[in-house]
Amino acid sequence: MKINEEILLEAEKRALAVPPLKGSVLGEPAKIIGAIGEVLFEKFIKDNGLTVRKEEGEQERYNHDFVVDEKFKVEVKTKDRSVPPKGYYDCSVFNTSLKNQKPDYFYFISLLKKKDILVPEAKFTEGFMLGATDLFTLYRKGDSWKEGEVDARNGKVIPADCQSIEIYNLIGNDDFINILKKESHGTVRDGVRKLQSITSH
């Protein structure tokens, strides 16, 4: 999805309204990255004929960013990359977030950035809508990492304890939208039933 001036202006307005980030692994740049991701996600959901509402509840907003179709709680995770994402790249949720966040779905977005651009917002040219996962799949198909560990596949040093999942293990966009629409009519996926069974014991 192309990141145009309208998207950037809306994201900048949202980022300015976010209070200083305490304990954020990525620091202040995370505000504009997250804001762009939010705007892209809203557009993606609306373009597919579903409603989306930014969570404003004092407690609820720490658990999830959005409520889709007034039913599904979705937390959007956005990161920047210098190259287009490949299927084996990881999408991560930090354990500090998992302590508080139990949404129905995590949705992941990658922003393609240009180097040597002075204006932070202008460096982002394209957003890749990668897909979603529920908590059950995140743990079943994902990997647990500790801060300081090195991913032998790419030499990356893990910045904080996290749970990661490769892009090709995510629910693709078409399937994600179809799942949301089917669940809106009462169909519940097996993975959701299993997660509910696990967490109820």
PDB file of C-alpha atoms in Angstrom:
ATOM      1  CA  MET A   1       0.000   0.000   0.000  1.00  0.00           C
ATOM      2  CA  LYS A   2       1.503   3.345  -1.049  1.00  0.00           C
ATOM      3  CA  ILE A   3       2.030   5.880   1.724  1.00  0.00           C
ATOM      4  CA  ASN A   4       0.795   9.171   0.312  1.00  0.00           C
ATOM      5  CA  GLU A   5       0.792  12.681   1.765  1.00  0.00           C
ATOM      6  CA  GLU A   6      -2.723  12.301   3.178  1.00  0.00           C
ATOM      7  CA  ILE A   7      -1.687   9.207   5.135  1.00  0.00           C
ATOM      8  CA  LEU A   8       1.475  10.905   6.402  1.00  0.00           C
ATOM      9  CA  LEU A   9      -0.373  14.023   7.565  1.00  0.00           C
ATOM     10  CA  GLU A  10      -2.947  11.983   9.470  1.00  0.00           C
ATOM     11  CA  ALA A  11      -0.215   9.835  11.015  1.00  0.00           C
ATOM     12  CA  GLU A  12       1.791  12.879  12.069  1.00  0.00           C
ATOM     13  CA  LYS A  13      -1.267  14.342  13.788  1.00  0.00           C
ATOM     14  CA  ARG A  14      -1.821  11.106  15.698  1.00  0.00           C
ATOM     15  CA  ALA A  15       1.838  10.779  16.668  1.00  0.00           C
ATOM     16  CA  LEU A  16       1.865  14.296  18.136  1.00  0.00           C
ATOM     17  CA  ALA A  17      -1.074  13.337  20.358  1.00  0.00           C
ATOM     18  CA  VAL A  18       0.740  10.318  21.816  1.00  0.00           C
ATOM     19  CA  PRO A  19       2.374  10.992  25.209  1.00  0.00           C
ATOM     20  CA  PRO A  20       6.081  10.206  25.715  1.00  0.00           C
ATOM     21  CA  LEU A  21       6.702   6.480  25.463  1.00  0.00           C
ATOM     22  CA  LYS A  22       7.930   4.935  28.689  1.00  0.00           C
ATOM     23  CA  GLY A  23       9.822   1.674  28.461  1.00  0.00           C
ATOM     24  CA  SER A  24       9.503   1.442  24.693  1.00  0.00           C
ATOM     25  CA  VAL A  25      12.193  -0.715  23.098  1.00  0.00           C
ATOM     26  CA  LEU A  26      12.201   1.453  19.967  1.00  0.00           C
ATOM     27  CA  GLY A  27      11.870   4.835  21.676  1.00  0.00           C
ATOM     28  CA  GLU A  28      10.218   7.978  20.306  1.00  0.00           C
ATOM     29  CA  PRO A  29      10.541   7.023  16.580  1.00  0.00           C
ATOM     30  CA  ALA A  30       8.047   4.269  17.368  1.00  0.00           C
ATOM     31  CA  LYS A  31       5.296   6.899  17.619  1.00  0.00           C
ATOM     32  CA  ILE A  32       5.309   7.897  13.941  1.00  0.00           C
ATOM     33  CA  ILE A  33       5.923   4.300  12.822  1.00  0.00           C
ATOM     34  CA  GLY A  34       2.964   3.109  14.868  1.00  0.00           C
ATOM     35  CA  ALA A  35       0.755   5.978  13.715  1.00  0.00           C
ATOM     36  CA  ILE A  36       1.396   5.255  10.030  1.00  0.00           C
ATOM     37  CA  GLY A  37       0.588   1.604  10.673  1.00  0.00           C
ATOM     38  CA  GLU A  38      -2.691   2.534  12.322  1.00  0.00           C
ATOM     39  CA  VAL A  39      -3.793   4.707   9.405  1.00  0.00           C
ATOM     40  CA  LEU A  40      -2.884   1.981   6.898  1.00  0.00           C
ATOM     41  CA  PHE A  41      -4.766  -0.654   8.895  1.00  0.00           C
ATOM     42  CA  GLU A  42      -7.902   1.469   9.077  1.00  0.00           C
ATOM     43  CA  LYS A  43      -7.811   1.999   5.321  1.00  0.00           C
ATOM     44  CA  PHE A  44      -7.234  -1.719   4.703  1.00  0.00           C
ATOM     45  CA  ILE A  45     -10.216  -2.735   6.841  1.00  0.00           C
ATOM     46  CA  LYS A  46     -12.574  -0.105   5.422  1.00  0.00           C
ATOM     47  CA  ASP A  47     -11.567  -0.935   1.851  1.00  0.00           C
ATOM     48  CA  ASN A  48     -12.692  -4.502   2.558  1.00  0.00           C
ATOM     49  CA  GLY A  49     -16.162  -3.492   3.671  1.00  0.00           C
ATOM     50  CA  LEU A  50     -15.751  -3.808   7.448  1.00  0.00           C
ATOM     51  CA  THR A  51     -16.050  -1.165  10.141  1.00  0.00           C
ATOM     52  CA  VAL A  52     -13.111  -0.221  12.331  1.00  0.00           C
ATOM     53  CA  ARG A  53     -13.010   1.847  15.501  1.00  0.00           C
ATOM     54  CA  LYS A  54      -9.945   3.123  17.343  1.00  0.00           C
ATOM     55  CA  GLU A  55     -10.083   1.933  20.933  1.00  0.00           C
ATOM     56  CA  GLU A  56     -10.391   4.833  23.337  1.00  0.00           C
ATOM     57  CA  GLY A  57     -11.237   3.032  26.587  1.00  0.00           C
ATOM     58  CA  GLU A  58      -8.783   3.803  29.384  1.00  0.00           C
ATOM     59  CA  GLN A  59      -8.018   0.145  30.119  1.00  0.00           C
ATOM     60  CA  GLU A  60      -8.928  -1.447  26.788  1.00  0.00           C
ATOM     61  CA  ARG A  61      -6.496   0.625  24.711  1.00  0.00           C
ATOM     62  CA  TYR A  62      -3.565  -1.046  26.473  1.00  0.00           C
ATOM     63  CA  ASN A  63      -4.837  -4.398  25.224  1.00  0.00           C
ATOM     64  CA  HIS A  64      -5.631  -3.530  21.604  1.00  0.00           C
ATOM     65  CA  ASP A  65      -5.630  -0.686  19.087  1.00  0.00           C
ATOM     66  CA  PHE A  66      -8.869  -1.333  17.216  1.00  0.00           C
ATOM     67  CA  VAL A  67     -12.265  -2.977  17.333  1.00  0.00           C
ATOM     68  CA  VAL A  68     -13.289  -4.345  13.927  1.00  0.00           C
ATOM     69  CA  ASP A  69     -16.976  -4.765  13.137  1.00  0.00           C
ATOM     70  CA  GLU A  70     -17.669  -3.922  16.815  1.00  0.00           C
ATOM     71  CA  LYS A  71     -16.541  -7.445  17.699  1.00  0.00           C
ATOM     72  CA  PHE A  72     -12.877  -8.247  17.063  1.00  0.00           C
ATOM     73  CA  LYS A  73     -10.066  -6.732  19.116  1.00  0.00           C
ATOM     74  CA  VAL A  74      -6.970  -6.156  16.978  1.00  0.00           C
ATOM     75  CA  GLU A  75      -3.536  -4.961  18.037  1.00  0.00           C
ATOM     76  CA  VAL A  76      -1.467  -3.564  15.148  1.00  0.00           C
ATOM     77  CA  LYS A  77       2.320  -4.077  15.231  1.00  0.00           C
ATOM     78  CA  THR A  78       4.313  -1.947  12.788  1.00  0.00           C
ATOM     79  CA  LYS A  79       8.050  -1.894  12.129  1.00  0.00           C
ATOM     80  CA  ASP A  80      10.280  -0.232   9.568  1.00  0.00           C
ATOM     81  CA  ARG A  81      12.552  -2.056   7.118  1.00  0.00           C
ATOM     82  CA  SER A  82      15.136  -0.928   4.606  1.00  0.00           C
ATOM     83  CA  VAL A  83      14.199  -3.721   2.157  1.00  0.00           C
ATOM     84  CA  PRO A  84      10.856  -5.270   1.168  1.00  0.00           C
ATOM     85  CA  PRO A  85       9.920  -8.088   3.578  1.00  0.00           C
ATOM     86  CA  LYS A  86      10.350 -11.733   2.570  1.00  0.00           C
ATOM     87  CA  GLY A  87       8.266 -14.668   3.727  1.00  0.00           C
ATOM     88  CA  TYR A  88      10.875 -15.955   6.162  1.00  0.00           C
ATOM     89  CA  TYR A  89      11.272 -12.606   7.958  1.00  0.00           C
ATOM     90  CA  ASP A  90      10.047 -12.497  11.543  1.00  0.00           C
ATOM     91  CA  CYS A  91       7.194 -10.536  13.061  1.00  0.00           C
ATOM     92  CA  SER A  92       7.644 -10.049  16.793  1.00  0.00           C
ATOM     93  CA  VAL A  93       5.613  -9.205  19.874  1.00  0.00           C
ATOM     94  CA  PHE A  94       7.659  -8.207  22.908  1.00  0.00           C
ATOM     95  CA  ASN A  95       6.918 -10.093  26.128  1.00  0.00           C
ATOM     96  CA  THR A  96       6.310  -6.794  27.893  1.00  0.00           C
ATOM     97  CA  SER A  97       3.355  -6.338  25.534  1.00  0.00           C
ATOM     98  CA  LEU A  98       2.148  -9.920  25.898  1.00  0.00           C
ATOM     99  CA  LYS A  99       1.802  -9.430  29.649  1.00  0.00           C
ATOM    100  CA  ASN A 100      -0.998  -6.956  29.030  1.00  0.00           C
ATOM    101  CA  GLN A 101      -2.214  -7.612  25.506  1.00  0.00           C
ATOM    102  CA  LYS A 102      -4.632 -10.441  24.748  1.00  0.00           C
ATOM    103  CA  PRO A 103      -6.421  -9.252  21.594  1.00  0.00           C
ATOM    104  CA  ASP A 104      -8.277 -11.545  19.234  1.00  0.00           C
ATOM    105  CA  TYR A 105      -5.608 -10.871  16.612  1.00  0.00           C
ATOM    106  CA  PHE A 106      -2.240  -9.237  16.166  1.00  0.00           C
ATOM    107  CA  TYR A 107      -1.858  -7.655  12.721  1.00  0.00           C
ATOM    108  CA  PHE A 108       1.612  -6.912  11.310  1.00  0.00           C
ATOM    109  CA  ILE A 109       2.743  -4.154   8.965  1.00  0.00           C
ATOM    110  CA  SER A 110       6.186  -3.347   7.575  1.00  0.00           C
ATOM    111  CA  LEU A 111       7.079   0.154   6.380  1.00  0.00           C
ATOM    112  CA  LEU A 112       9.651   0.499   3.624  1.00  0.00           C
ATOM    113  CA  LYS A 113      11.978   3.391   4.402  1.00  0.00           C
ATOM    114  CA  LYS A 114      14.468   5.422   2.417  1.00  0.00           C
ATOM    115  CA  LYS A 115      17.823   6.309   3.919  1.00  0.00           C
ATOM    116  CA  ASP A 116      19.259   9.808   4.357  1.00  0.00           C
ATOM    117  CA  ILE A 117      15.879  11.561   4.535  1.00  0.00           C
ATOM    118  CA  LEU A 118      15.861  14.358   7.121  1.00  0.00           C
ATOM    119  CA  VAL A 119      12.104  14.490   7.742  1.00  0.00           C
ATOM    120  CA  PRO A 120      11.232  11.289   9.673  1.00  0.00           C
ATOM    121  CA  GLU A 121       7.744  10.874   8.209  1.00  0.00           C
ATOM    122  CA  ALA A 122       8.874  11.357   4.602  1.00  0.00           C
ATOM    123  CA  LYS A 123      11.265   8.436   4.656  1.00  0.00           C
ATOM    124  CA  PHE A 124       8.394   5.939   4.544  1.00  0.00           C
ATOM    125  CA  THR A 125       7.169   5.270   1.013  1.00  0.00           C
ATOM    126  CA  GLU A 126       5.236   2.013   1.148  1.00  0.00           C
ATOM    127  CA  GLY A 127       3.465  -0.151   3.688  1.00  0.00           C
ATOM    128  CA  PHE A 128       3.371  -3.930   3.410  1.00  0.00           C
ATOM    129  CA  MET A 129       0.241  -5.434   4.938  1.00  0.00           C
ATOM    130  CA  LEU A 130       1.719  -8.732   6.084  1.00  0.00           C
ATOM    131  CA  GLY A 131      -1.129 -10.548   7.797  1.00  0.00           C
ATOM    132  CA  ALA A 132      -2.432 -11.557  11.207  1.00  0.00           C
ATOM    133  CA  THR A 133      -2.145 -14.160  13.914  1.00  0.00           C
ATOM    134  CA  ASP A 134      -4.102 -15.111  16.993  1.00  0.00           C
ATOM    135  CA  LEU A 135      -2.342 -15.886  20.265  1.00  0.00           C
ATOM    136  CA  PHE A 136      -2.683 -19.640  19.836  1.00  0.00           C
ATOM    137  CA  THR A 137      -0.916 -19.585  16.456  1.00  0.00           C
ATOM    138  CA  LEU A 138       1.713 -17.109  17.673  1.00  0.00           C
ATOM    139  CA  TYR A 139       2.837 -19.607  20.306  1.00  0.00           C
ATOM    140  CA  ARG A 140       2.242 -22.778  18.297  1.00  0.00           C
ATOM    141  CA  LYS A 141       4.069 -21.706  15.131  1.00  0.00           C
ATOM    142  CA  GLY A 142       6.304 -18.997  16.566  1.00  0.00           C
ATOM    143  CA  ASP A 143       9.600 -18.930  18.459  1.00  0.00           C
ATOM    144  CA  SER A 144      10.470 -17.589  21.907  1.00  0.00           C
ATOM    145  CA  TRP A 145      13.563 -15.394  22.166  1.00  0.00           C
ATOM    146  CA  LYS A 146      15.493 -13.914  25.066  1.00  0.00           C
ATOM    147  CA  GLU A 147      17.151 -10.503  25.050  1.00  0.00           C
ATOM    148  CA  GLY A 148      20.697 -10.713  23.735  1.00  0.00           C
ATOM    149  CA  GLU A 149      20.258 -14.000  21.878  1.00  0.00           C
ATOM    150  CA  VAL A 150      21.506 -14.086  18.299  1.00  0.00           C
ATOM    151  CA  ASP A 151      19.332 -15.390  15.473  1.00  0.00           C
ATOM    152  CA  ALA A 152      21.743 -17.636  13.570  1.00  0.00           C
ATOM    153  CA  ARG A 153      19.717 -17.241  10.388  1.00  0.00           C
ATOM    154  CA  ASN A 154      20.550 -13.563   9.993  1.00  0.00           C
ATOM    155  CA  GLY A 155      22.940 -12.585  12.793  1.00  0.00           C
ATOM    156  CA  LYS A 156      20.336 -10.304  14.384  1.00  0.00           C
ATOM    157  CA  VAL A 157      20.720  -9.644  18.096  1.00  0.00           C
ATOM    158  CA  ILE A 158      17.354  -9.903  19.834  1.00  0.00           C
ATOM    159  CA  PRO A 159      16.651  -6.512  21.516  1.00  0.00           C
ATOM    160  CA  ALA A 160      14.206  -7.808  24.146  1.00  0.00           C
ATOM    161  CA  ASP A 161      12.376 -10.950  25.230  1.00  0.00           C
ATOM    162  CA  CYS A 162       9.781 -11.663  22.576  1.00  0.00           C
ATOM    163  CA  GLN A 163       7.654 -14.142  20.699  1.00  0.00           C
ATOM    164  CA  SER A 164       8.177 -14.113  16.930  1.00  0.00           C
ATOM    165  CA  ILE A 165       6.489 -15.721  13.957  1.00  0.00           C
ATOM    166  CA  GLU A 166       7.613 -15.838  10.337  1.00  0.00           C
ATOM    167  CA  ILE A 167       5.532 -13.995   7.775  1.00  0.00           C
ATOM    168  CA  TYR A 168       4.609 -17.132   5.862  1.00  0.00           C
ATOM    169  CA  ASN A 169       2.962 -18.512   9.031  1.00  0.00           C
ATOM    170  CA  LEU A 170       0.633 -15.524   9.328  1.00  0.00           C
ATOM    171  CA  ILE A 171      -2.995 -15.529   8.228  1.00  0.00           C
ATOM    172  CA  GLY A 172      -2.903 -13.902   4.768  1.00  0.00           C
ATOM    173  CA  ASN A 173      -4.955 -10.791   4.071  1.00  0.00           C
ATOM    174  CA  ASP A 174      -7.708 -12.441   2.022  1.00  0.00           C
ATOM    175  CA  ASP A 175      -8.096 -15.234   4.577  1.00  0.00           C
ATOM    176  CA  PHE A 176      -8.056 -12.745   7.442  1.00  0.00           C
ATOM    177  CA  ILE A 177     -10.868 -10.690   5.957  1.00  0.00           C
ATOM    178  CA  ASN A 178     -12.866 -13.827   5.144  1.00  0.00           C
ATOM    179  CA  ILE A 179     -12.397 -15.098   8.702  1.00  0.00           C
ATOM    180  CA  LEU A 180     -13.637 -11.818  10.154  1.00  0.00           C
ATOM    181  CA  LYS A 181     -16.681 -11.812   7.907  1.00  0.00           C
ATOM    182  CA  LYS A 182     -17.513 -15.458   8.658  1.00  0.00           C
ATOM    183  CA  GLU A 183     -17.062 -15.004  12.400  1.00  0.00           C
ATOM    184  CA  SER A 184     -19.378 -12.018  12.192  1.00  0.00           C
ATOM    185  CA  HIS A 185     -22.027 -14.544  11.174  1.00  0.00           C
ATOM    186  CA  GLY A 186     -21.283 -16.971  14.002  1.00  0.00           C
ATOM    187  CA  THR A 187     -18.547 -19.199  12.590  1.00  0.00           C
ATOM    188  CA  VAL A 188     -15.663 -19.701  15.037  1.00  0.00           C
ATOM    189  CA  ARG A 189     -12.350 -21.135  13.863  1.00  0.00           C
ATOM    190  CA  ASP A 190     -10.785 -24.216  15.444  1.00  0.00           C
ATOM    191  CA  GLY A 191      -7.719 -22.233  16.531  1.00  0.00           C
ATOM    192  CA  VAL A 192      -9.880 -19.841  18.527  1.00  0.00           C
ATOM    193  CA  ARG A 193     -11.667 -22.767  20.235  1.00  0.00           C
ATOM    194  CA  LYS A 194      -8.321 -24.333  21.156  1.00  0.00           C
ATOM    195  CA  LEU A 195      -7.004 -21.075  22.581  1.00  0.00           C
ATOM    196  CA  GLN A 196     -10.159 -20.611  24.610  1.00  0.00           C
ATOM    197  CA  SER A 197      -9.822 -24.167  25.896  1.00  0.00           C
ATOM    198  CA  ILE A 198      -6.178 -23.653  26.885  1.00  0.00           C
ATOM    199  CA  THR A 199      -6.735 -20.344  28.667  1.00  0.00           C
ATOM    200  CA  SER A 200      -9.773 -21.607  30.580  1.00  0.00           C
ATOM    201  CA  HIS A 201      -7.770 -24.234  32.464  1.00  0.00           C
TER     202      HIS A 201
END
